[in-house]
Amino acid sequence: MPQTDSATSDSATSSSPRTPRPWLVVLTACAAQFLVVLDVSVVNVALPSMRTDLGLSAFGLQWVLSAYSIAFAGFMLLGGRAADLYGRKAIFLLGLGLFTAASVVGGIAPEGQYLIGARAVQGLGAALLSPATLTLVTGAVAAGAARTRAIGTWTAVGAAGGAAGGFVGGLLVDLLSWRWVLLINVPIGVLVLAAALLWLREGPTGTGSRHLDLPGAVLVTGGLATLAYGIVQTEEAGWTDPATLLTLLGGLVLLAVFVAVEARTAAPLMPLKIFRNRAVSAANVSILLCGSSSFGMWYFMTVYAQNVLGYTPIQAGLALVPSSLSVILGSKLAPRLMPALGARNVAVTGALIGAAGFAWQSTLTVDGTFLGTILGPGVVMMMGLGLATTPLATLATSHAGRGDAGLVSGLVNTSRTMGGALGLSVLSTVAAAASLPPVPLSFDDYSVIGTPDSSYLVPGYAMAFRVSAGILVAASVLMLAWLPKDAKRAG
C-alpha cells in the first residue's frame, strides 16, 4: 500500500536522528538565513555611493541588485536537492564559504564588473545556503509544536533580514563607506562557519544513488535564471519589449522541458509526485503571492520615505524598525495560534490582516506623517504577513519525506524569492503607469535619492499598495479553497 503524506512525514520524523542541542543548530541556521536575506536589500541605500565611486551607469547599478537575485533564484532548487544528496552540513558550509569569499571580493572591488561578478557569486552561495538552513531547522527539532516554533523563528529572522537591510545599509554607508555593506558579511560569516563546524552534524542523505540529475539541474537552473533575468529586465525595458518577452518565454520553455524530462527520469532532480500533495503545492503558491507583496512593501516604503518625505537613509531605516518588529511578532505568534485555530485559518487571517494594512498604506500622501503613513500601516502589513508565512512554511515542510526535505525547503525559498522578484517588477510597472508624468519612470527614479519634486511618484506608490492588497485577498481565497482542511495537525 502506498504511503500517505502523513505517513511519509511521520516515518521521516521517526527515522531522523535529533541533535542533543537543537536550538544551537536553529541559532546557526537562522544567523546564516539572516545574512542571505539581508543582502537582497542592504545594498539599496548604497547605490548612489557605488555609482560615484566606481563610475557605474544606471544599468550597471541595476545589475548590482539583479546579479544577486538572478543567481539566488536560479540555483535555489539545485541547492535544495544538493543538500538531500550530499548532506545538509556539507552544502551549508560550501554555500556560506562562497558567500563570505564573494563578500570580500565585492567589498574591495576596484571596478564595477568585479562588484557585479561578486554579487553573482554571493547569490550562488546564498542559493546553496538558504535551503540548507530550513532543512537543518526541520531536521534538528522533532515534529510538532517545537518544530513549528523553530520554523517561526526561521521565518521571523528571514523577514527581519529583509526589513533591516535599509537601516543597516544606511548606517554603514553614513558611518563608514559603501564597501562595508559587503565587508560586514565577512566577520559574521566566519563566526557562523565556526559555529557550524562545532554544532552541526551531518544528517542522513536521501536513499539511493548520490548521482545528480544533470540534465534536470541544467534545465531548471537555466529556466529559473532566465525567467528571473527577464523579470528584472522589465524594470529597464518594460513588459512589452520584444527582448523581454523572448527572455520570459525562453525561461518558461526551459522549465516546461524540465518538467517533461523529470517525468521520464529514473532519479529526477525534482520528483513531480511532491506536487500531488495539496499542502506542498498550495503552500508554495501562497508563499509566492505573499512574497510578491512583502518584497514590494519594503522597497516602496523605503523610497517613499526618502524620495517624498525627505528622510535620510538612517531615518528611513529607523522608521521601518517597528514594521520589522511586527513581522517578527507575527511569525512568533503564529505557532501559538496554530494548535487551536489550524494552520490554514491562521494563514488566511494573516493574509487578510496584511491586505488591510496595504489598503491603509495606499492612502499615503505627499505630506504624510510618520504615524499615519509609515508606522500604523507598516505594523499592520507586516504583522499579517508574519502570521501568514509561518503556517505556510510549516505546511510545506511537514509533509516532506526525509529524502526530499532539502528539495521542499529549496522550493519554499524559490517560491518566496521568485514571488518577490516578480511582485517587485509588476508593482514597479503598475507604479510607473499610475504616476502623474506621461513618461515612463526609470530605475533612477526609484533607486537614487534626491530627485527634485518627487511628489509625482505618490499616486504610483499608492496604486502599488492597492494592487498588493488585492493580491493578498486573492491569496486568502486560494488558501481557503486549496489548503487541506485538516491543516491543524501541522501545528
Coordinates of C-alpha atoms in Angstrom, one line a residue:
M1 CA 0.0 0.0 0.0
P2 CA 1.4 3.4 -0.9
Q3 CA 2.3 5.7 1.9
T4 CA 0.1 8.7 2.7
D5 CA 1.5 12.2 3.1
S6 CA 1.2 12.0 6.9
A7 CA 2.7 8.5 7.0
T8 CA 5.7 9.7 5.0
S9 CA 6.2 12.6 7.3
D10 CA 5.9 10.5 10.4
S11 CA 8.3 8.0 9.0
A12 CA 10.8 10.6 8.2
T13 CA 10.5 12.1 11.6
S14 CA 10.9 8.9 13.5
S15 CA 13.9 7.8 11.5
S16 CA 15.8 11.1 11.6
P17 CA 18.3 11.4 14.4
R18 CA 18.0 14.5 16.5
T19 CA 20.8 16.7 17.7
P20 CA 21.2 16.9 21.5
R21 CA 21.4 20.7 21.2
P22 CA 18.7 21.5 18.7
W23 CA 18.5 25.3 19.4
L24 CA 22.2 25.8 18.8
V25 CA 21.5 24.4 15.3
V26 CA 18.5 26.6 14.9
L27 CA 20.6 29.6 16.0
T28 CA 23.3 28.8 13.5
A29 CA 20.9 28.2 10.6
C30 CA 18.9 31.4 11.4
A31 CA 22.1 33.5 11.5
A32 CA 23.0 32.3 8.0
Q33 CA 19.5 32.9 6.8
F34 CA 19.6 36.5 8.1
L35 CA 22.8 37.1 6.1
V36 CA 21.3 35.7 2.9
V37 CA 18.1 37.8 3.1
L38 CA 19.8 40.9 4.3
D39 CA 21.9 41.0 1.2
V40 CA 18.8 41.2 -1.0
S41 CA 18.1 44.7 0.2
V42 CA 21.1 46.0 2.1
V43 CA 22.8 47.5 -0.9
N44 CA 19.8 49.6 -2.0
V45 CA 20.8 52.7 0.0
A46 CA 24.5 52.2 -1.0
L47 CA 23.7 52.5 -4.8
P48 CA 24.4 56.3 -5.1
S49 CA 27.8 55.9 -3.4
M50 CA 28.7 52.9 -5.5
R51 CA 27.8 54.8 -8.6
T52 CA 30.0 57.8 -7.7
D53 CA 33.0 55.7 -6.5
L54 CA 33.0 53.1 -9.3
G55 CA 31.5 55.2 -12.2
L56 CA 28.6 52.8 -12.7
S57 CA 25.8 53.6 -15.1
A58 CA 22.2 53.3 -14.1
F59 CA 22.1 50.0 -16.0
G60 CA 25.2 48.8 -14.0
L61 CA 23.6 49.8 -10.8
Q62 CA 20.6 47.7 -11.6
W63 CA 22.9 44.7 -12.2
V64 CA 24.4 45.1 -8.7
L65 CA 20.9 44.2 -7.5
S66 CA 19.9 41.8 -10.3
A67 CA 23.1 39.7 -10.4
Y68 CA 22.4 38.6 -6.8
S69 CA 18.7 38.0 -7.3
I70 CA 19.1 36.0 -10.6
A71 CA 21.8 33.7 -9.2
F72 CA 19.9 33.3 -5.9
A73 CA 16.6 32.3 -7.6
G74 CA 18.2 30.3 -10.4
F75 CA 20.2 27.9 -8.3
M76 CA 17.8 27.5 -5.3
L77 CA 16.2 24.2 -6.3
L78 CA 19.6 22.8 -7.2
G79 CA 20.9 23.9 -3.8
G80 CA 18.0 22.2 -2.1
R81 CA 18.5 18.9 -3.9
A82 CA 22.2 19.0 -3.4
A83 CA 21.6 19.1 0.4
D84 CA 19.5 16.0 0.1
L85 CA 22.1 14.1 -2.0
Y86 CA 25.4 15.3 -0.5
G87 CA 24.5 16.3 3.1
R88 CA 22.9 19.4 4.5
K89 CA 26.0 20.4 6.6
A90 CA 28.4 20.0 3.6
I91 CA 26.2 22.2 1.4
F92 CA 25.7 24.7 4.2
L93 CA 29.4 25.1 4.7
L94 CA 30.0 25.3 0.9
G95 CA 27.3 27.9 0.4
L96 CA 28.4 30.0 3.4
G97 CA 32.1 29.8 2.3
L98 CA 31.2 31.0 -1.2
F99 CA 29.0 33.8 0.2
T100 CA 31.7 35.0 2.6
A101 CA 34.5 34.9 0.0
A102 CA 32.4 36.8 -2.6
S103 CA 31.7 39.4 0.0
V104 CA 35.4 40.1 0.4
V105 CA 35.8 40.4 -3.4
G106 CA 32.8 42.7 -3.7
G107 CA 33.9 44.9 -0.7
I108 CA 37.3 45.6 -2.2
A109 CA 36.2 45.7 -5.9
P110 CA 38.2 48.3 -7.9
E111 CA 35.8 48.4 -10.8
G112 CA 32.1 47.8 -11.4
Q113 CA 32.4 44.5 -13.2
Y114 CA 34.2 43.0 -10.1
L115 CA 31.4 44.1 -7.9
I116 CA 28.7 42.7 -10.2
G117 CA 30.6 39.4 -10.5
A118 CA 31.0 39.2 -6.7
R119 CA 27.3 39.8 -6.3
A120 CA 26.5 36.9 -8.7
V121 CA 28.8 34.5 -6.7
Q122 CA 27.1 35.7 -3.5
G123 CA 23.8 34.8 -5.0
L124 CA 25.1 31.3 -5.9
G125 CA 26.4 30.8 -2.3
A126 CA 23.0 32.0 -1.0
A127 CA 21.1 29.6 -3.2
L128 CA 23.1 26.7 -1.8
L129 CA 22.9 28.0 1.8
S130 CA 19.3 29.1 2.2
P131 CA 17.6 25.7 1.5
A132 CA 20.1 24.0 3.8
T133 CA 19.1 26.4 6.7
L134 CA 15.5 25.4 6.6
T135 CA 16.4 21.7 6.3
L136 CA 18.7 22.0 9.3
V137 CA 15.9 23.6 11.3
T138 CA 13.3 21.0 10.5
G139 CA 15.8 18.2 10.9
A140 CA 17.1 19.3 14.3
V141 CA 13.7 19.7 16.0
A142 CA 11.2 16.9 16.4
A143 CA 7.8 17.3 14.5
G144 CA 5.1 19.1 16.4
A145 CA 4.8 22.3 18.3
A146 CA 8.6 22.6 18.9
R147 CA 9.3 22.4 15.2
T148 CA 6.6 24.9 14.4
R149 CA 8.2 27.3 16.8
A150 CA 11.6 26.7 15.2
I151 CA 10.1 27.4 11.7
G152 CA 8.5 30.5 13.2
T153 CA 11.9 31.7 14.4
W154 CA 13.5 30.9 11.0
T155 CA 10.7 32.9 9.2
A156 CA 11.0 35.8 11.6
V157 CA 14.8 36.0 11.2
G158 CA 14.5 35.9 7.4
A159 CA 11.8 38.6 7.4
A160 CA 13.9 40.7 9.8
G161 CA 16.9 40.4 7.5
G162 CA 14.9 41.9 4.6
A163 CA 13.5 44.6 6.9
A164 CA 16.8 45.5 8.4
G165 CA 18.5 46.0 5.0
G166 CA 17.7 49.7 4.7
F167 CA 18.7 50.6 8.2
V168 CA 21.9 48.5 8.3
G169 CA 22.9 49.7 4.8
G170 CA 22.3 53.4 5.7
L171 CA 24.2 53.1 9.0
L172 CA 27.2 51.6 7.3
V173 CA 27.3 54.0 4.4
D174 CA 26.9 57.1 6.6
L175 CA 29.5 56.0 9.2
L176 CA 32.0 54.0 7.1
S177 CA 31.6 53.6 3.3
W178 CA 29.5 51.6 0.9
R179 CA 32.2 48.9 0.9
W180 CA 31.2 47.9 4.4
V181 CA 27.8 46.9 3.2
L182 CA 29.5 43.8 1.8
L183 CA 32.5 43.6 4.1
I184 CA 30.3 43.3 7.2
N185 CA 29.4 39.9 6.0
V186 CA 32.9 38.6 6.4
P187 CA 33.3 38.6 10.2
I188 CA 29.7 37.4 10.7
G189 CA 30.2 34.7 8.0
V190 CA 33.4 33.5 9.7
L191 CA 31.7 33.3 13.1
V192 CA 28.7 31.3 11.6
L193 CA 31.2 29.0 9.8
A194 CA 32.9 28.3 13.2
A195 CA 29.5 27.7 14.8
A196 CA 28.5 25.3 12.0
L197 CA 31.7 23.3 12.3
L198 CA 31.1 23.0 16.1
W199 CA 27.4 22.5 16.4
L200 CA 26.1 21.0 13.1
R201 CA 26.3 17.3 12.4
E202 CA 25.6 15.7 9.1
G203 CA 22.1 14.3 8.8
P204 CA 21.1 11.3 6.7
T205 CA 21.1 11.8 2.9
G206 CA 18.4 10.6 0.6
T207 CA 18.1 7.0 -0.1
G208 CA 19.6 5.5 -3.3
S209 CA 22.4 6.9 -5.5
R210 CA 24.0 10.3 -5.0
H211 CA 24.0 10.8 -8.7
L212 CA 22.8 14.2 -9.6
D213 CA 20.2 14.5 -12.4
L214 CA 22.5 16.7 -14.5
P215 CA 20.0 17.4 -17.4
G216 CA 17.4 18.4 -14.9
A217 CA 19.8 20.5 -12.9
V218 CA 20.9 22.4 -16.1
L219 CA 17.3 22.9 -17.3
V220 CA 15.8 24.1 -14.0
T221 CA 18.7 26.4 -13.2
G222 CA 18.7 27.8 -16.7
G223 CA 15.0 28.2 -16.7
L224 CA 14.7 29.9 -13.4
A225 CA 17.7 32.1 -14.1
T226 CA 16.4 33.1 -17.5
L227 CA 13.0 33.8 -16.0
A228 CA 14.5 35.9 -13.2
Y229 CA 16.6 37.8 -15.8
G230 CA 13.5 38.5 -17.8
I231 CA 11.6 39.8 -14.8
V232 CA 14.4 42.1 -13.7
Q233 CA 14.8 43.4 -17.2
T234 CA 11.2 44.6 -17.2
E235 CA 12.3 47.4 -14.9
E236 CA 14.6 48.8 -17.6
A237 CA 12.9 47.8 -20.9
G238 CA 9.2 47.2 -19.9
W239 CA 7.0 44.2 -20.3
T240 CA 6.2 44.8 -24.0
D241 CA 9.8 45.0 -25.2
P242 CA 10.5 42.1 -27.6
A243 CA 13.7 41.1 -25.9
T244 CA 12.0 41.0 -22.6
L245 CA 9.1 38.8 -24.0
L246 CA 11.6 36.5 -25.7
T247 CA 13.6 36.1 -22.4
L248 CA 10.5 35.4 -20.4
L249 CA 9.2 32.9 -23.0
G250 CA 12.6 31.2 -23.1
G251 CA 12.6 30.7 -19.3
L252 CA 9.1 29.2 -19.4
V253 CA 10.1 26.9 -22.3
L254 CA 13.1 25.7 -20.4
L255 CA 11.0 25.0 -17.3
A256 CA 8.4 23.1 -19.4
V257 CA 11.2 21.0 -20.9
F258 CA 12.5 20.4 -17.4
V259 CA 9.1 19.1 -16.3
A260 CA 8.9 16.8 -19.3
V261 CA 12.4 15.4 -18.6
E262 CA 11.7 14.9 -14.9
A263 CA 8.6 12.9 -15.7
R264 CA 10.8 10.4 -17.6
T265 CA 13.9 10.3 -15.4
A266 CA 14.5 7.4 -13.1
A267 CA 16.2 9.6 -10.4
P268 CA 14.9 13.1 -11.0
L269 CA 16.2 16.2 -9.5
M270 CA 12.6 17.1 -8.6
P271 CA 10.2 14.2 -8.3
L272 CA 7.0 15.6 -9.7
K273 CA 5.0 13.5 -7.2
I274 CA 5.6 16.1 -4.5
F275 CA 3.2 18.4 -6.2
R276 CA 0.4 15.8 -5.7
N277 CA 0.5 16.9 -2.1
R278 CA -2.1 19.6 -1.6
A279 CA -0.3 21.1 1.3
V280 CA 3.0 21.4 -0.5
S281 CA 1.5 22.8 -3.8
A282 CA -1.0 25.2 -2.2
A283 CA 1.5 26.5 0.4
N284 CA 4.2 27.2 -2.2
V285 CA 1.7 29.2 -4.4
S286 CA 0.5 31.1 -1.4
I287 CA 4.1 31.8 -0.3
L288 CA 4.8 33.1 -3.8
L289 CA 1.8 35.5 -3.6
C290 CA 2.7 36.7 -0.1
G291 CA 6.3 37.2 -1.1
S292 CA 5.3 39.3 -4.1
S293 CA 3.7 41.8 -1.7
S294 CA 6.2 41.8 1.1
F295 CA 9.3 42.5 -1.0
G296 CA 7.5 45.4 -2.7
M297 CA 6.4 46.7 0.7
W298 CA 10.0 47.2 1.9
Y299 CA 11.1 48.7 -1.4
F300 CA 8.2 51.2 -1.8
M301 CA 8.2 52.2 1.8
T302 CA 11.9 52.9 1.8
V303 CA 11.8 55.0 -1.4
Y304 CA 8.6 56.8 -0.3
A305 CA 10.2 57.8 3.0
Q306 CA 13.4 59.1 1.3
N307 CA 12.2 60.4 -2.1
V308 CA 8.9 62.0 -0.9
L309 CA 9.2 62.7 2.8
G310 CA 12.9 63.6 2.7
Y311 CA 14.2 61.1 5.2
T312 CA 17.9 60.2 5.3
P313 CA 18.8 56.6 4.8
I314 CA 19.3 56.1 8.5
Q315 CA 16.0 57.8 9.3
A316 CA 14.2 55.7 6.7
G317 CA 15.7 52.6 8.2
L318 CA 14.7 53.6 11.8
A319 CA 11.2 54.4 10.6
L320 CA 10.8 50.8 9.4
V321 CA 12.1 49.2 12.6
P322 CA 8.5 48.9 14.1
S323 CA 7.4 47.1 11.0
S324 CA 10.4 44.8 11.3
L325 CA 9.5 44.0 14.9
S326 CA 5.8 43.4 14.0
V327 CA 6.7 40.8 11.4
I328 CA 8.9 39.0 14.0
L329 CA 6.0 39.2 16.4
G330 CA 3.6 37.8 13.9
S331 CA 5.9 35.0 13.0
K332 CA 6.3 34.0 16.7
L333 CA 2.6 34.4 17.5
A334 CA 1.5 32.1 14.7
P335 CA 2.8 28.9 16.3
R336 CA 0.8 29.7 19.4
L337 CA -2.4 30.1 17.4
M338 CA -2.0 27.2 15.1
P339 CA -2.8 24.3 17.5
A340 CA -6.2 26.0 18.4
L341 CA -7.2 27.5 15.1
G342 CA -5.4 25.4 12.5
A343 CA -2.6 26.4 10.2
R344 CA -4.9 27.2 7.3
N345 CA -7.1 29.6 9.3
V346 CA -4.0 31.4 10.8
A347 CA -2.6 31.8 7.3
V348 CA -5.8 33.1 5.9
T349 CA -6.3 35.5 8.8
G350 CA -2.7 36.8 8.4
A351 CA -3.2 37.4 4.7
L352 CA -6.4 39.4 5.3
I353 CA -4.7 41.5 8.1
G354 CA -1.9 42.1 5.7
A355 CA -4.3 43.2 3.0
A356 CA -6.0 45.6 5.4
G357 CA -2.6 47.1 6.1
F358 CA -1.8 47.5 2.4
A359 CA -5.1 49.1 1.8
W360 CA -4.4 51.6 4.6
Q361 CA -0.9 52.3 3.2
S362 CA -2.5 53.1 -0.2
T363 CA -3.9 56.3 1.4
L364 CA -0.4 57.8 1.6
T365 CA 0.0 61.4 0.6
V366 CA 2.8 63.9 -0.3
D367 CA 2.8 65.3 3.2
G368 CA 2.2 62.1 5.0
T369 CA 3.0 61.7 8.7
F370 CA 5.2 59.1 10.3
L371 CA 2.2 57.8 12.4
G372 CA -0.3 57.7 9.6
T373 CA 1.6 56.7 6.6
I374 CA 4.6 54.6 7.9
L375 CA 4.1 53.3 11.4
G376 CA 0.5 52.3 11.5
P377 CA 0.1 50.7 8.1
G378 CA 3.6 49.2 8.3
V379 CA 2.9 47.4 11.5
V380 CA -0.5 46.0 10.3
M381 CA 1.0 44.9 6.9
M382 CA 3.9 43.1 8.4
M383 CA 2.1 41.6 11.4
G384 CA -0.3 40.0 8.9
L385 CA 2.4 38.7 6.6
G386 CA 4.3 37.3 9.6
L387 CA 1.2 35.4 10.7
A388 CA 0.7 34.0 7.2
T389 CA 4.2 32.9 6.3
T390 CA 5.0 30.6 9.3
P391 CA 2.0 28.2 8.9
L392 CA 2.6 28.1 5.1
A393 CA 6.2 27.1 5.6
T394 CA 5.2 24.6 8.2
L395 CA 2.6 23.0 6.0
A396 CA 5.0 22.8 3.0
T397 CA 7.9 21.2 5.0
S398 CA 6.0 19.0 7.4
H399 CA 4.8 16.7 4.6
A400 CA 8.3 16.2 3.1
G401 CA 9.9 12.8 3.3
R402 CA 13.5 12.6 4.5
G403 CA 14.9 12.3 1.0
D404 CA 13.0 15.3 -0.2
A405 CA 13.4 17.7 2.7
G406 CA 16.1 19.8 1.1
L407 CA 14.2 19.9 -2.2
V408 CA 11.0 21.1 -0.5
S409 CA 13.0 23.7 1.5
G410 CA 14.5 24.9 -1.7
L411 CA 11.1 25.1 -3.3
V412 CA 9.8 27.2 -0.4
N413 CA 12.7 29.6 -0.8
T414 CA 12.4 29.6 -4.6
S415 CA 8.7 30.5 -4.3
R416 CA 9.4 33.3 -1.9
T417 CA 12.3 34.7 -3.9
M418 CA 10.7 34.4 -7.3
G419 CA 7.5 35.8 -5.9
G420 CA 9.4 38.8 -4.6
A421 CA 11.2 39.4 -7.9
L422 CA 8.1 39.1 -9.9
G423 CA 6.0 41.1 -7.5
L424 CA 8.5 44.0 -7.3
S425 CA 8.8 44.1 -11.1
V426 CA 5.0 44.0 -11.6
L427 CA 4.4 46.6 -8.9
S428 CA 7.1 48.9 -10.3
T429 CA 5.3 48.7 -13.7
V430 CA 2.0 49.5 -12.0
A431 CA 3.5 52.4 -10.1
A432 CA 5.1 53.8 -13.3
A433 CA 1.8 53.6 -15.1
A434 CA -0.1 55.3 -12.3
S435 CA 2.3 58.2 -11.7
L436 CA 1.4 61.6 -13.0
P437 CA 4.2 62.2 -15.6
P438 CA 3.3 60.9 -19.1
V439 CA 6.8 59.5 -19.4
P440 CA 7.9 56.1 -18.1
L441 CA 9.9 56.1 -14.9
S442 CA 13.5 54.8 -14.9
F443 CA 15.5 52.8 -12.5
D444 CA 17.0 56.1 -11.2
D445 CA 13.6 57.5 -10.2
Y446 CA 13.1 54.6 -7.7
S447 CA 16.6 53.9 -6.5
V448 CA 18.6 57.1 -6.4
I449 CA 17.7 59.6 -3.7
G450 CA 17.4 63.3 -4.2
T451 CA 15.3 63.7 -7.4
P452 CA 13.7 67.1 -7.4
D453 CA 10.0 67.3 -6.6
S454 CA 9.2 63.6 -6.3
S455 CA 5.6 64.2 -5.4
Y456 CA 4.6 62.9 -8.8
L457 CA 5.6 59.4 -7.6
V458 CA 2.9 59.3 -4.8
P459 CA -0.1 58.2 -7.0
G460 CA 2.1 55.3 -8.4
Y461 CA 3.1 54.2 -4.9
A462 CA -0.5 54.3 -3.8
M463 CA -1.6 52.1 -6.7
A464 CA 1.2 49.6 -6.0
F465 CA -0.1 49.2 -2.4
R466 CA -3.7 48.8 -3.6
V467 CA -2.6 46.1 -6.0
S468 CA -0.7 44.3 -3.2
A469 CA -3.9 44.4 -1.1
G470 CA -5.7 42.7 -3.9
I471 CA -3.0 40.1 -4.3
L472 CA -3.3 39.2 -0.6
V473 CA -7.1 38.9 -0.7
A474 CA -6.7 36.6 -3.7
A475 CA -4.2 34.6 -1.8
S476 CA -6.5 34.2 1.2
V477 CA -9.3 32.9 -1.1
L478 CA -6.8 30.4 -2.7
M479 CA -5.8 29.2 0.8
L480 CA -9.4 28.6 1.8
A481 CA -10.1 26.7 -1.3
W482 CA -6.9 24.7 -1.7
L483 CA -5.1 24.1 1.6
P484 CA -6.2 20.9 3.3
K485 CA -8.9 21.3 6.0
D486 CA -7.0 19.1 8.5
A487 CA -4.1 21.5 8.4
K488 CA -4.5 22.0 12.1
R489 CA -2.3 18.9 12.6
A490 CA 0.7 20.8 11.3
G491 CA 0.6 23.0 14.4

